[in-house]
Short mmCIF file of C-alpha atoms in Angstrom, two decimals:
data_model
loop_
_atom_site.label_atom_id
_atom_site.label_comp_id
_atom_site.label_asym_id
_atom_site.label_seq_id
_atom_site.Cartn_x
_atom_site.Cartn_y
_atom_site.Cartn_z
CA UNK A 1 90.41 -117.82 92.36
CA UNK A 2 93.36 -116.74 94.69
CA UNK A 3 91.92 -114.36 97.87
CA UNK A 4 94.44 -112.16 99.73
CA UNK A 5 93.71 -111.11 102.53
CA UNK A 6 94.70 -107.95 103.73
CA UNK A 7 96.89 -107.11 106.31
CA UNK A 8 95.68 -107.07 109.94
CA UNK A 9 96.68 -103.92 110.93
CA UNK A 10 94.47 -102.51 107.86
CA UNK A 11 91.29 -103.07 108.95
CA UNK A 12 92.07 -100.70 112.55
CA UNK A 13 94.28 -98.26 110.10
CA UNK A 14 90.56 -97.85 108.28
CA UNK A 15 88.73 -97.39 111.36
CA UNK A 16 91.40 -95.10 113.23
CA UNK A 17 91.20 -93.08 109.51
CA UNK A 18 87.49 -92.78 109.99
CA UNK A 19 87.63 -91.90 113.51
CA UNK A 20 89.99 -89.00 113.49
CA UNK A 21 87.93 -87.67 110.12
CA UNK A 22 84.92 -87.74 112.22
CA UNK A 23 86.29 -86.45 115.51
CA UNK A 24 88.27 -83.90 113.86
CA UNK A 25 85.48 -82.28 112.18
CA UNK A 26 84.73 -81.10 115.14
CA UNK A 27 87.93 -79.39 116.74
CA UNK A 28 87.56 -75.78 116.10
CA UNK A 29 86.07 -74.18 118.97
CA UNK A 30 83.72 -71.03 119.21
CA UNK A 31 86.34 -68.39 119.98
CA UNK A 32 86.09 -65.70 117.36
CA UNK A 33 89.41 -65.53 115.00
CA UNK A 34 90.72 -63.39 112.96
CA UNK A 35 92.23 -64.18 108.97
CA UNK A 36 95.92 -62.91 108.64
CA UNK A 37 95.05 -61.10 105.28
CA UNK A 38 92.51 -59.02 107.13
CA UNK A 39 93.53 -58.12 110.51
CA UNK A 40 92.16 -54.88 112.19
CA UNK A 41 94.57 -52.36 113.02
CA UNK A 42 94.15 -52.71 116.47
CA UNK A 43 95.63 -56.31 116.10
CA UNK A 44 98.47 -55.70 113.78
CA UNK A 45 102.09 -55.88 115.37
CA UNK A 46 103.91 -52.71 115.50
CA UNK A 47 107.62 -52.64 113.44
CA UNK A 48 110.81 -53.20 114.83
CA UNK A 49 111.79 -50.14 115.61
CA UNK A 50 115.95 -49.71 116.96
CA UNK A 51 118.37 -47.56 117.16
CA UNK A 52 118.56 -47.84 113.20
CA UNK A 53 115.65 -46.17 113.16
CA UNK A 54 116.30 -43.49 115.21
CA UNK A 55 117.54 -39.88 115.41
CA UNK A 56 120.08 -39.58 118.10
CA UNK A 57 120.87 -35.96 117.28
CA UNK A 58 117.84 -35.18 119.11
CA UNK A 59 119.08 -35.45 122.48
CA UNK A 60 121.39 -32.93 121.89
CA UNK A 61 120.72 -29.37 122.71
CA UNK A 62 121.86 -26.16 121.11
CA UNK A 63 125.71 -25.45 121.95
CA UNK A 64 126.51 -21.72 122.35
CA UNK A 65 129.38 -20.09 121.14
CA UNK A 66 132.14 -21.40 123.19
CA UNK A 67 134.24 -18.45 123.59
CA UNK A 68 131.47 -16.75 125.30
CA UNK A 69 131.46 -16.22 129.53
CA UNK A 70 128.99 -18.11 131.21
CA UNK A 71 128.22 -17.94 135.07
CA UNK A 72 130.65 -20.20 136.94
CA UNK A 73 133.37 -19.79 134.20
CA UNK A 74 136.87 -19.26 135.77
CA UNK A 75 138.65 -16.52 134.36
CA UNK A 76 142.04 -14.72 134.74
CA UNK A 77 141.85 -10.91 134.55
CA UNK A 78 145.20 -8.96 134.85
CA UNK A 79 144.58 -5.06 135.10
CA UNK A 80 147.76 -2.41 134.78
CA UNK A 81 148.24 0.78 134.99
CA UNK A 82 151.71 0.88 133.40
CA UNK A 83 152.90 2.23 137.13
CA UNK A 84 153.44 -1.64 138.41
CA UNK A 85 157.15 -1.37 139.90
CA UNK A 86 156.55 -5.47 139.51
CA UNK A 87 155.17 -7.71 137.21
CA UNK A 88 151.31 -6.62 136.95
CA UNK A 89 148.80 -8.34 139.29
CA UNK A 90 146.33 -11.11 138.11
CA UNK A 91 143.50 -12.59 139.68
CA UNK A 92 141.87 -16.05 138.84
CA UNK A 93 138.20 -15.01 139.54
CA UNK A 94 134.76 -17.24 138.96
CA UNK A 95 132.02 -15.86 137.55
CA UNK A 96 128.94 -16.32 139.63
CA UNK A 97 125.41 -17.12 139.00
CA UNK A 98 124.23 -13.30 138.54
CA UNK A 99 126.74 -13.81 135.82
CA UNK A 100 129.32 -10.66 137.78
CA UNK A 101 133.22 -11.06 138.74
CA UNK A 102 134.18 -9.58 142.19
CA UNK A 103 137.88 -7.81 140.84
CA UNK A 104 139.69 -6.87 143.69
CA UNK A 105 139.57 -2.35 144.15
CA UNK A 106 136.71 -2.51 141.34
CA UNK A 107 134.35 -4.29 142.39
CA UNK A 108 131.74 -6.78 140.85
CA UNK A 109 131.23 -6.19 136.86
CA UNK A 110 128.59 -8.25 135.08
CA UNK A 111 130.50 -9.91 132.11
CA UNK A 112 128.69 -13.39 131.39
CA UNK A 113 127.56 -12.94 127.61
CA UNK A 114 130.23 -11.07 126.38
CA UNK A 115 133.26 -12.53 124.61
CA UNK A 116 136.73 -11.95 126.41
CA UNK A 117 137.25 -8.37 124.43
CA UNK A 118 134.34 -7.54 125.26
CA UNK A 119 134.83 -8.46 128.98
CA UNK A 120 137.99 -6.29 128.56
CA UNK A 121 136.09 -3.06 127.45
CA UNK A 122 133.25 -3.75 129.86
CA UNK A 123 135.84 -4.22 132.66
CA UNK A 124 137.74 -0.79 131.98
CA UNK A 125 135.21 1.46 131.60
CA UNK A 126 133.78 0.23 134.92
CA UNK A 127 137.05 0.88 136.60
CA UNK A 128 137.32 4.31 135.02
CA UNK A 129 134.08 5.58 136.13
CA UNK A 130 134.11 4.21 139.66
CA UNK A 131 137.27 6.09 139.63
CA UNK A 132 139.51 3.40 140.45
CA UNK A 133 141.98 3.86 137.63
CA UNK A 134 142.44 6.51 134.96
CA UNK A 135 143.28 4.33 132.04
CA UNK A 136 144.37 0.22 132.66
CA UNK A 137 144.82 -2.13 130.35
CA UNK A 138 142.64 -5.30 131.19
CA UNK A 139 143.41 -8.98 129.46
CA UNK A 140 140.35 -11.21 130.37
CA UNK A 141 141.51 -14.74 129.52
CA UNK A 142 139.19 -17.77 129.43
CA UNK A 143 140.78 -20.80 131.92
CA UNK A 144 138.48 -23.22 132.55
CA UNK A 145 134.26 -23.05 131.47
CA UNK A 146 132.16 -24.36 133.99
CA UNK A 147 131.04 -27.86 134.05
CA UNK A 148 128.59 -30.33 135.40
CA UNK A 149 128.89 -33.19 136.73
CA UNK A 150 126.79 -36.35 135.25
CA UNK A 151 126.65 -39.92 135.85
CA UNK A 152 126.06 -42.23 133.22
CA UNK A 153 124.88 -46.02 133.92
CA UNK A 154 123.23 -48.81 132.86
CA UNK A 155 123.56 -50.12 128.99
CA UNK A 156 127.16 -47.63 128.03
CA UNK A 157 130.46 -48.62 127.55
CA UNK A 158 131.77 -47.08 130.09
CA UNK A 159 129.64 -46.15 133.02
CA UNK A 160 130.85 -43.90 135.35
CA UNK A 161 130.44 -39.72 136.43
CA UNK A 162 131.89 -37.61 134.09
CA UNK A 163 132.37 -33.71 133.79
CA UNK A 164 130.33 -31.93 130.88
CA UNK A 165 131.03 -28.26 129.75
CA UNK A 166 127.73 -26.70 131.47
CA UNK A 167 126.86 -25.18 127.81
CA UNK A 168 127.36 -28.71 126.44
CA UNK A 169 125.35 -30.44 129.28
CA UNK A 170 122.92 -32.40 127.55
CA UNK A 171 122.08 -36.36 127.30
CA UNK A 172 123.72 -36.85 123.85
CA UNK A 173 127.18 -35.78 125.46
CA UNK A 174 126.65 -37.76 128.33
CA UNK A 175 126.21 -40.69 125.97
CA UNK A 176 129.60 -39.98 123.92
CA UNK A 177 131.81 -39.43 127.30
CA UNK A 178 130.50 -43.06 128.47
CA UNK A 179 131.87 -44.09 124.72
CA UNK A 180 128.19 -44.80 123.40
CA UNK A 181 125.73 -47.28 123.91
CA UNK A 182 126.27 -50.69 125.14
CA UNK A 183 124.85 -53.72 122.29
CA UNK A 184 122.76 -54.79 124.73
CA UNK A 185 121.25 -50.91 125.52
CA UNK A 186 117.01 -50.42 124.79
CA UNK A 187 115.25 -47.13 123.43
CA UNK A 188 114.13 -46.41 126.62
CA UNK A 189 116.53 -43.38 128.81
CA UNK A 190 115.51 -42.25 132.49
CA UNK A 191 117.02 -38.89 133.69
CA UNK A 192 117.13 -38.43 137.09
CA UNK A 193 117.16 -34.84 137.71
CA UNK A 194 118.46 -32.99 140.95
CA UNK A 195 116.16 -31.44 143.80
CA UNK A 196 115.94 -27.55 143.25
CA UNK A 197 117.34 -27.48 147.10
CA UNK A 198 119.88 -30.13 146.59
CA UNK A 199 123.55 -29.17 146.28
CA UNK A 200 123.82 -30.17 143.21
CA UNK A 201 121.09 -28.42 141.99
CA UNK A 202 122.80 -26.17 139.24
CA UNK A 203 121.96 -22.56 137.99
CA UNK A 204 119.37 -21.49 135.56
CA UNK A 205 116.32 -22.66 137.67
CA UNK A 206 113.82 -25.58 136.13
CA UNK A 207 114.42 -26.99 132.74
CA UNK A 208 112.27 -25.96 129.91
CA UNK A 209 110.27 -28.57 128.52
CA UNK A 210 109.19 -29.93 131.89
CA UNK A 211 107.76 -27.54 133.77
CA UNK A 212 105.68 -29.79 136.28
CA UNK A 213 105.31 -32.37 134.14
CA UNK A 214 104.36 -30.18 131.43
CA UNK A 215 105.48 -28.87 128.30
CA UNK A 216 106.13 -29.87 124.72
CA UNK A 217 107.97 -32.68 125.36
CA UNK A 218 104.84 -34.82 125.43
CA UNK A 219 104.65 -38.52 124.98
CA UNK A 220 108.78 -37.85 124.25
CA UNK A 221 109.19 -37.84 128.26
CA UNK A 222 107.32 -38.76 131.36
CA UNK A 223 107.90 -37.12 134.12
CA UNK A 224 107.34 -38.94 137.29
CA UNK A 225 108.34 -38.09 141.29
CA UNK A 226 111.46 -39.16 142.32
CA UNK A 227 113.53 -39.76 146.00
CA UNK A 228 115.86 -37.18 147.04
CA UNK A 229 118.03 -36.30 146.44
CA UNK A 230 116.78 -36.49 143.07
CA UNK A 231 113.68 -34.19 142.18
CA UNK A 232 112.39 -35.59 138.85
CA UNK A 233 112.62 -38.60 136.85
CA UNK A 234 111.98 -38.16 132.91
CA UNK A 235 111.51 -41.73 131.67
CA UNK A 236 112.39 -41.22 127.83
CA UNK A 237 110.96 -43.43 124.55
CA UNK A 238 113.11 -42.76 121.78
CA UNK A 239 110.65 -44.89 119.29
CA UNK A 240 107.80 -42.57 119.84
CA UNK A 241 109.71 -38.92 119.89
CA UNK A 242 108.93 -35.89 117.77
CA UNK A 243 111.47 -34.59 115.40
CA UNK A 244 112.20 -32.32 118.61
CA UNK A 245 111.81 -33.92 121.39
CA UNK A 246 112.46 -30.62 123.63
CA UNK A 247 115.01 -29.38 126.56
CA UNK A 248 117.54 -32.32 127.13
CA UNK A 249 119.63 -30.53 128.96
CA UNK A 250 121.25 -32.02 132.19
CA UNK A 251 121.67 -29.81 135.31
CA UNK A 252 124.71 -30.37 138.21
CA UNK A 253 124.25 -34.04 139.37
CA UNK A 254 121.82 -35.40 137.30
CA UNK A 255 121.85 -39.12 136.00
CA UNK A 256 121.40 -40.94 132.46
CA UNK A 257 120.49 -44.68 132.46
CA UNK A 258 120.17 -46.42 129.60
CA UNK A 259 117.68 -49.49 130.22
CA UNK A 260 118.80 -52.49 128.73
CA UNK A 261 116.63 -54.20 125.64
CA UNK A 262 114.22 -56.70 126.85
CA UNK A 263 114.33 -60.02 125.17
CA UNK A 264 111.41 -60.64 123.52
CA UNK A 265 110.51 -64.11 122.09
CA UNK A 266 107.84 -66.38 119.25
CA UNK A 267 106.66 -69.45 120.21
CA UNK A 268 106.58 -72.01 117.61
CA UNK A 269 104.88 -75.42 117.90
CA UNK A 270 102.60 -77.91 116.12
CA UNK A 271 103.98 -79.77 113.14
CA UNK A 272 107.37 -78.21 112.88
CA UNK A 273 110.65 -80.01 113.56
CA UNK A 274 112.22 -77.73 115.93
CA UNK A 275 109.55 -76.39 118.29
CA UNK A 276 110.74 -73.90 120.31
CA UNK A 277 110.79 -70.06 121.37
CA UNK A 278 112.66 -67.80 119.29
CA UNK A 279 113.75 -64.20 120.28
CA UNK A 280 112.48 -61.57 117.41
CA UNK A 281 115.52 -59.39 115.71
CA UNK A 282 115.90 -55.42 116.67
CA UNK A 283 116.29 -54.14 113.51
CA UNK A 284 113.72 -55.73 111.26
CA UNK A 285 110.46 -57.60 111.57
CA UNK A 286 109.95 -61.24 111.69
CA UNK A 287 107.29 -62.97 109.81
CA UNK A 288 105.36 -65.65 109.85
CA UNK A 289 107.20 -67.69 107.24
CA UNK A 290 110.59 -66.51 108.99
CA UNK A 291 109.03 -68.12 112.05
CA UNK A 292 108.58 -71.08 110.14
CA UNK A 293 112.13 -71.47 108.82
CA UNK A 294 113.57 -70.91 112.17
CA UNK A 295 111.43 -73.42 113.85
CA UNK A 296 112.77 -75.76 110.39
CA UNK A 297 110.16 -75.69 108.27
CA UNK A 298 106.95 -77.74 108.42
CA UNK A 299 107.05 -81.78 109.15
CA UNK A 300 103.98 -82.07 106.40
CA UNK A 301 104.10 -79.63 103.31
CA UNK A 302 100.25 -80.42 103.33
CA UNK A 303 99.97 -78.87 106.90
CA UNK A 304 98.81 -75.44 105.97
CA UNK A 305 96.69 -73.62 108.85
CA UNK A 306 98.66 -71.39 111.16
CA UNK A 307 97.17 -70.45 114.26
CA UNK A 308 98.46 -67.58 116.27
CA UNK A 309 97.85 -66.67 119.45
CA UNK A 310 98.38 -62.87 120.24
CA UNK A 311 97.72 -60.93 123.56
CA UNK A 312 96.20 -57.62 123.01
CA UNK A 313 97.18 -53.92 124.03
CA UNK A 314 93.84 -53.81 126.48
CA UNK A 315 95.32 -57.23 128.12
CA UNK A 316 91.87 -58.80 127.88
CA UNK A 317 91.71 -62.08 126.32
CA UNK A 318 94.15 -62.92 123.79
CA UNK A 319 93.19 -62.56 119.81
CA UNK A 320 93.41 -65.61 118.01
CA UNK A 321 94.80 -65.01 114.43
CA UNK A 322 94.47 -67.68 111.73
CA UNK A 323 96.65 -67.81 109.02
CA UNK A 324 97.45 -69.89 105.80
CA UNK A 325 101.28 -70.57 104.80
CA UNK A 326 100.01 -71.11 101.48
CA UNK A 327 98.56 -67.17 101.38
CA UNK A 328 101.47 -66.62 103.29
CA UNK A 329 103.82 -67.27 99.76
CA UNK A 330 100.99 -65.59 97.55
CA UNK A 331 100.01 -62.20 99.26
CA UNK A 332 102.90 -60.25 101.73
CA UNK A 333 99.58 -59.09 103.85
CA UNK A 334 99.13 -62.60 104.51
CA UNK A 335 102.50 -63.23 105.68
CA UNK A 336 101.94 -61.15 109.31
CA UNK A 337 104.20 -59.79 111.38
CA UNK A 338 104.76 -61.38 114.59
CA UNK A 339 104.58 -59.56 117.52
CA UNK A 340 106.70 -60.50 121.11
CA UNK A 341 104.78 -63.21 122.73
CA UNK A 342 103.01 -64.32 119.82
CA UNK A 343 102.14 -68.18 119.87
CA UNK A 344 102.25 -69.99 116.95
CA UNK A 345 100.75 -73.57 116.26
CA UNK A 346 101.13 -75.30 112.94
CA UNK A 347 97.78 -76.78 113.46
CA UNK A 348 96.98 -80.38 113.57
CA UNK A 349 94.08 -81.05 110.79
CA UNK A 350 91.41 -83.86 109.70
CA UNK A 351 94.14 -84.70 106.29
CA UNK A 352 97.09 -83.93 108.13
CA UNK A 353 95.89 -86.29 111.08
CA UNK A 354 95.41 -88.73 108.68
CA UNK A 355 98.27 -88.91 106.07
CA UNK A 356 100.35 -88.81 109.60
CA UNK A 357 98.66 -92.06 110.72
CA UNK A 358 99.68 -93.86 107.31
CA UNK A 359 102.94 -92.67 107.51
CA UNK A 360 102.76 -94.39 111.24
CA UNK A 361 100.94 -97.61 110.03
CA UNK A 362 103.08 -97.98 107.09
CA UNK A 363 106.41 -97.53 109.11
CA UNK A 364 105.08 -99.95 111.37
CA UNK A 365 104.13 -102.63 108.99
CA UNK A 366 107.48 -102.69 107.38
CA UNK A 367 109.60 -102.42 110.91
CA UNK A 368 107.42 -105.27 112.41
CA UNK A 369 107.83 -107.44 109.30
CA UNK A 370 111.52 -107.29 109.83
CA UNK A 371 113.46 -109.49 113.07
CA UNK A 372 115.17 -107.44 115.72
CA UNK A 373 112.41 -103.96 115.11
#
């Protein structure tokens, strides 16, 4: 009777085998984890949430009719009396903050609210019954409204200060004059607003909606102190907003910056051929298997546990998350959303350890056989 004998190397591939089953068995530590299929709420990642998603409508602000008088609109008012030897005389006046026009021989006449007729009528009648004429005939013409100006930086097209129609002042039209948002601009706006003593400190006294800090504008804004000659900076969220967010107005001098988008990243590691961080889309979720694919799939179909590492809103210790790729393909609960910073392991196991060292063994026992490997 013929006796092989086995290969060296097969007697050490058995007792490496039996090794790793035994050492292995033994790995997990004591750290309490959490199943993918049945994480609690406080755990779960939030959506991607970007400009997709929201409403930019909302930082707009009510417009009023345009051919209205405001205070600080420049007007030109011609008043005559049909006795002009000449041409009759004109004034380009400004209205002031009270909302009155100083017309030379008349006097000041409140006109901001009216329409230009109006502002006609208003303007004769005052001039007949201060006595001052017996029966003129007044043009009021609109020349330019009054404006505001507004700087716009950070993640725009086109940063730069820029004059807005003071009814029109608001952040949405600061937005559209710097030619809209940058790719690279965030959710997150900060308003610097002027000091009430500053001279750029407009008319119309504080904003509504932010009265100390106050107001309905809620988690929308957060109002914090600022250096002059700025008086208040409103850091804004635009993820988080009410369907009315509140006043956006912007007074003389104030300034929109548009933060730029932080990168946020995955780590993926373990048994996966392209370990590596990955930066999460802005516009839709990624997933563990999506992790997976980036990171080019799994070196062992048999490798199967998932573990993901995942600091928590309290910034204790992190939560570790365990997950199955297997579930992962069965049940979409199972396949979790990753949240920025998560760390994920394809995780080294007691069969995967093991069909890993045959592969090793076997490649080795073939090479070696062969001159020159």
């Amino acid at each position: 009777m013929t006796i092989r004998r086995s290969p060296r190397w097969a007697g050490a591939l058995r007792a490496v085998v039996c090794g790793c089953v035994l050492a292995c068995g033994g790995c997990r530590g004591n750290s309490p984890e959490y199943r993918a299929g049945a994480l609690p709420a406080a755990l779960m990642a939030v959506p991607a949430q970007g400009f997709r998603h929201v409403d930019l409508s909302r930082l707009a602000t009510h417009v009023p009719d345009s051919n209205i008088l405001q205070p600080g609109d420049l007007v030109k008012i011609t008043v005559a009396t049909g006795l002009e030897v000449e041409e009759p005389v004109l004034w380009n006046l400004r209205l002031g903050d009270d909302g009155a026009v100083h017309i030379p021989l008349i006097g000041p006449v409140a006109i901001a609210g009216l329409a230009p007729t109006e502002a006609e009528r208003v303007i004769h009648d005052e001039s007949v019954r201060r006595g001052k004429f017996v029966d003129p005939n007044v043009s009021v013409m609109m020349l330019e409204p009054r404006s505001h100006r507004v700087t716009v930086v950070g993640a725009v097209k086109k940063p730069g200060t820029y004059r807005l129609p003071a009814t029109n002042s608001n952040i949405l039209a600061a937005l559209v004059a710097a030619e809209g948002l940058a790719e690279q601009a965030g959710t997150v706006i900060e308003v610097r607003h002027p000091a009430p003593n500053s001279a750029f400190a407009g008319f119309g006294g504080p904003v509504p909606g932010f009265p100390n800090g106050t107001g309905p504008v809620g988690a929308w804004a957060t109002p914090a102190a600022a250096a002059a000659p700025f008086g208040r900076t409103d850091t804004i969220d635009l993820t988080i907003g009410p369907a009315i967010p509140g006043d956006t107005r912007l007074e003389d001098g104030a300034t929109v910056m548009v933060r730029p988008k932080e990168s946020r990243f995955v780590f993926v590691n373990g048994l996966v051929r392209k370990p590596d961080r990955y930066e999460l889309p802005d516009e839709q979720d990624l997933r563990l298997l999506d992790a997976l694919a980036l990171a080019g799939g799994r070196t062992m179909e048999i490798a199967d546990e998932v573990k993901i590492v995942r600091q928590t809103s309290q910034g204790g210790e992190p939560a570790v998350i365990i997950a199955s790729v297997r579930d992962a393909k069965q049940n979409g609960a199972a396949n979790l959303r990753l949240a920025p910073g998560d760390v994920l392991t394809v995780e080294e196991t007691p069969t995967t350890f093991v069909i890993g060292t045959i592969r090793e063994f076997v490649r080795f026992g073939f090479t070696s056989a062969i001159p020159g490997f």
